[in-house]
Amino acid sequence: MTAPLTVGVLFGGPSEEYEVSRKSACTVMRGLREAGFAPVAIGIARHGRWYGPIAEEDILTFDPVENAPGEVAMMPRPGGTVYRLFDLQPICELDVVFPIIHGTYGEDGRLQGFLDMCCLPYVGAGVGASAVGMDKVYMRDIAKCHGIAQTDYAPLLRKRWQKDQTGVLEDLARQFAGAEVFVKPANGGSSIGINKATNRDELIYAIDQAARYDRKIMVERAVEKREIELAVMGNDQPVASLPGEILADQAFYDYHSKYESQVSRTVCPANLDEKTTEAVQTTGLKIYRALDMCGLCRVDFFIEKESGRLLFNEVNTLPGFTEISMYAQMWAASGKDLATLCRELVELAIAQRAEVDANAITLGGI
């Protein structure tokens, strides 16, 4: 009898989305176990050190102080061995990694590069697609090259804002002509650091807040819209779920609305006509391919209320897997339960690693 694959679930990390990651890890552990795998939780503390294995019942409270006992490490060399740090004794061997670290250091290509150095299969996009998918400006620039409709936007560097606020405000006034805007860190998630601005004072505040989280900022024209999301999975032949819709408790679906509000809700599948549903799916798959995604991705859209236009908003290469997160909900509405979803994601990770290993030159190869 073949032993089940050991899947390492990496969660936590030095990210503003630490809380969300812990909740996502609980769901993923359950889904992997139900799918017949042997999941092992490895927690990365806010200060960046690795610990594990973490008992499933302890994931939600995992938050060790610096220099806490139980630290582990993986080496940037081929193999999935996890070592106890104080004596470098091996404690487990990972076959596949399911990273569920949202945001900086987990979703932006850095962790993916490390896992590539270990020659380990991992769930989700590779280094390039992860980095581009995390950076809202790069993401939008590529979508624009592929003729994908989106809201008007402008990039801004924190250094320029610090040196020339008057010039920045004048440039933005010319581009957006007094329209309401959203200001976002270019690299971030869970709506952290995002604010809406309706006047000059609010714009200054919003840019200052976004600049706390990233050196690059994106200013985007606000529109009256419906918020539609789409789940995509696959490697060379991706498939799309039925779309879902977010019904927020306020005009802006911020962190509170997503994870704390008792009023915000989601609808899966979204109440869309057949033509619009097909347009969302077709455009989502086009974006997925344009950004060279693999594994999984959530693609977010706006439908402008006045014109009915479908507008691309952003992608999320490691979407949330909390109880209220949309990615698994959309697949559930499309007939794919959590265990099936987790099994197929692991299979896609293994297939993608095999594709990389087919290259003439690979780590440890010729």
GROMACS .gro file of C-alpha atoms in nm, residues 91-236:
model
  146
   91ILE     CA    1   1.195   1.577   1.146
   92CYS     CA    2   0.991   1.525   0.827
   93GLU     CA    3   1.016   1.502   0.452
   94LEU     CA    4   0.775   1.705   0.238
   95ASP     CA    5   0.661   1.580  -0.101
   96VAL     CA    6   0.464   1.892  -0.196
   97VAL     CA    7   0.420   2.237  -0.043
   98PHE     CA    8   0.091   2.424  -0.021
   99PRO     CA    9   0.192   2.783   0.062
  100ILE     CA   10  -0.097   2.975   0.209
  101ILE     CA   11   0.096   3.287   0.310
  102HIS     CA   12  -0.097   3.580   0.167
  103GLY     CA   13   0.078   3.900   0.071
  104THR     CA   14   0.442   4.001   0.109
  105TYR     CA   15   0.705   3.724   0.129
  106GLY     CA   16   0.452   3.448   0.058
  107GLU     CA   17   0.266   3.552  -0.255
  108ASP     CA   18   0.514   3.777  -0.433
  109GLY     CA   19   0.757   3.520  -0.577
  110ARG     CA   20   1.015   3.519  -0.297
  111LEU     CA   21   0.891   3.200  -0.132
  112GLN     CA   22   0.829   3.044  -0.473
  113GLY     CA   23   1.194   3.107  -0.567
  114PHE     CA   24   1.311   2.935  -0.250
  115LEU     CA   25   1.088   2.633  -0.318
  116ASP     CA   26   1.225   2.617  -0.672
  117MET     CA   27   1.575   2.601  -0.523
  118CYS     CA   28   1.452   2.303  -0.320
  119CYS     CA   29   1.312   2.142  -0.639
  120LEU     CA   30   0.982   2.098  -0.455
  121PRO     CA   31   0.639   2.098  -0.621
  122TYR     CA   32   0.425   2.374  -0.479
  123VAL     CA   33   0.069   2.490  -0.525
  124GLY     CA   34   0.022   2.812  -0.718
  125ALA     CA   35   0.200   3.037  -0.964
  126GLY     CA   36   0.574   3.042  -1.023
  127VAL     CA   37   0.818   3.320  -0.945
  128GLY     CA   38   0.741   3.551  -1.237
  129ALA     CA   39   0.364   3.521  -1.233
  130SER     CA   40   0.358   3.555  -0.854
  131ALA     CA   41   0.565   3.874  -0.864
  132VAL     CA   42   0.360   4.028  -1.144
  133GLY     CA   43   0.032   3.916  -0.991
  134MET     CA   44   0.126   4.081  -0.662
  135ASP     CA   45   0.222   4.413  -0.820
  136LYS     CA   46  -0.099   4.590  -0.919
  137VAL     CA   47   0.079   4.826  -1.159
  138TYR     CA   48   0.269   4.554  -1.349
  139MET     CA   49  -0.047   4.343  -1.355
  140ARG     CA   50  -0.253   4.626  -1.502
  141ASP     CA   51   0.018   4.717  -1.754
  142ILE     CA   52   0.022   4.363  -1.892
  143ALA     CA   53  -0.357   4.348  -1.904
  144LYS     CA   54  -0.358   4.675  -2.096
  145CYS     CA   55  -0.116   4.527  -2.353
  146HIS     CA   56  -0.367   4.246  -2.408
  147GLY     CA   57  -0.654   4.490  -2.466
  148ILE     CA   58  -0.838   4.406  -2.144
  149ALA     CA   59  -1.071   4.683  -2.029
  150GLN     CA   60  -0.999   4.829  -1.685
  151THR     CA   61  -1.037   5.148  -1.484
  152ASP     CA   62  -0.800   5.441  -1.536
  153TYR     CA   63  -0.497   5.425  -1.305
  154ALA     CA   64  -0.168   5.599  -1.230
  155PRO     CA   65   0.147   5.467  -1.059
  156LEU     CA   66   0.330   5.672  -0.798
  157LEU     CA   67   0.658   5.615  -0.615
  158ARG     CA   68   0.681   5.693  -0.245
  159LYS     CA   69   1.014   5.878  -0.295
  160ARG     CA   70   0.852   6.119  -0.538
  161TRP     CA   71   0.560   6.177  -0.301
  162GLN     CA   72   0.801   6.257  -0.019
  163LYS     CA   73   0.993   6.507  -0.234
  164ASP     CA   74   0.722   6.670  -0.447
  165GLN     CA   75   0.370   6.645  -0.305
  166THR     CA   76   0.252   6.955  -0.490
  167GLY     CA   77   0.367   6.821  -0.827
  168VAL     CA   78   0.209   6.481  -0.761
  169LEU     CA   79  -0.124   6.635  -0.667
  170GLU     CA   80  -0.121   6.854  -0.978
  171ASP     CA   81  -0.050   6.553  -1.202
  172LEU     CA   82  -0.328   6.351  -1.042
  173ALA     CA   83  -0.570   6.643  -1.072
  174ARG     CA   84  -0.500   6.662  -1.446
  175GLN     CA   85  -0.539   6.288  -1.502
  176PHE     CA   86  -0.849   6.229  -1.289
  177ALA     CA   87  -1.011   6.572  -1.325
  178GLY     CA   88  -1.153   6.578  -0.974
  179ALA     CA   89  -1.303   6.228  -0.989
  180GLU     CA   90  -1.314   6.011  -0.678
  181VAL     CA   91  -1.022   5.770  -0.661
  182PHE     CA   92  -0.894   5.473  -0.464
  183VAL     CA   93  -0.534   5.476  -0.346
  184LYS     CA   94  -0.363   5.140  -0.293
  185PRO     CA   95  -0.020   4.998  -0.212
  186ALA     CA   96   0.091   4.838  -0.538
  187ASN     CA   97   0.192   4.523  -0.349
  188GLY     CA   98  -0.058   4.410  -0.089
  189GLY     CA   99  -0.381   4.229  -0.022
  190SER     CA  100  -0.692   4.202   0.195
  191SER     CA  101  -0.755   4.573   0.122
  192ILE     CA  102  -0.490   4.673   0.379
  193GLY     CA  103  -0.364   5.029   0.323
  194ILE     CA  104  -0.638   5.111   0.071
  195ASN     CA  105  -0.851   5.422   0.106
  196LYS     CA  106  -1.102   5.616  -0.103
  197ALA     CA  107  -1.042   5.986  -0.166
  198THR     CA  108  -1.308   6.237  -0.265
  199ASN     CA  109  -1.110   6.559  -0.210
  200ARG     CA  110  -0.754   6.690  -0.178
  201ASP     CA  111  -0.722   6.631   0.198
  202GLU     CA  112  -0.851   6.274   0.169
  203LEU     CA  113  -0.613   6.212  -0.121
  204ILE     CA  114  -0.313   6.327   0.083
  205TYR     CA  115  -0.421   6.103   0.371
  206ALA     CA  116  -0.480   5.805   0.139
  207ILE     CA  117  -0.138   5.836  -0.026
  208ASP     CA  118   0.030   5.867   0.313
  209GLN     CA  119  -0.145   5.550   0.431
  210ALA     CA  120  -0.061   5.351   0.117
  211ALA     CA  121   0.302   5.466   0.143
  212ARG     CA  122   0.327   5.296   0.483
  213TYR     CA  123   0.297   4.957   0.312
  214ASP     CA  124   0.485   4.990  -0.017
  215ARG     CA  125   0.734   5.203  -0.209
  216LYS     CA  126   0.499   5.193  -0.509
  217ILE     CA  127   0.142   5.320  -0.499
  218MET     CA  128  -0.146   5.297  -0.744
  219VAL     CA  129  -0.416   5.562  -0.777
  220GLU     CA  130  -0.729   5.433  -0.950
  221ARG     CA  131  -1.047   5.603  -1.069
  222ALA     CA  132  -1.351   5.501  -0.862
  223VAL     CA  133  -1.660   5.374  -1.041
  224GLU     CA  134  -2.010   5.279  -0.931
  225LYS     CA  135  -1.994   4.905  -0.976
  226ARG     CA  136  -2.084   4.551  -0.887
  227GLU     CA  137  -1.791   4.344  -0.760
  228ILE     CA  138  -1.756   4.009  -0.937
  229GLU     CA  139  -1.497   3.739  -0.870
  230LEU     CA  140  -1.391   3.431  -1.065
  231ALA     CA  141  -1.195   3.123  -0.956
  232VAL     CA  142  -0.952   2.977  -1.209
  233MET     CA  143  -0.736   2.667  -1.180
  234GLY     CA  144  -0.510   2.472  -1.411
  235ASN     CA  145  -0.172   2.485  -1.580
  236ASP     CA  146  -0.164   2.489  -1.960
   0.00000   0.00000   0.00000
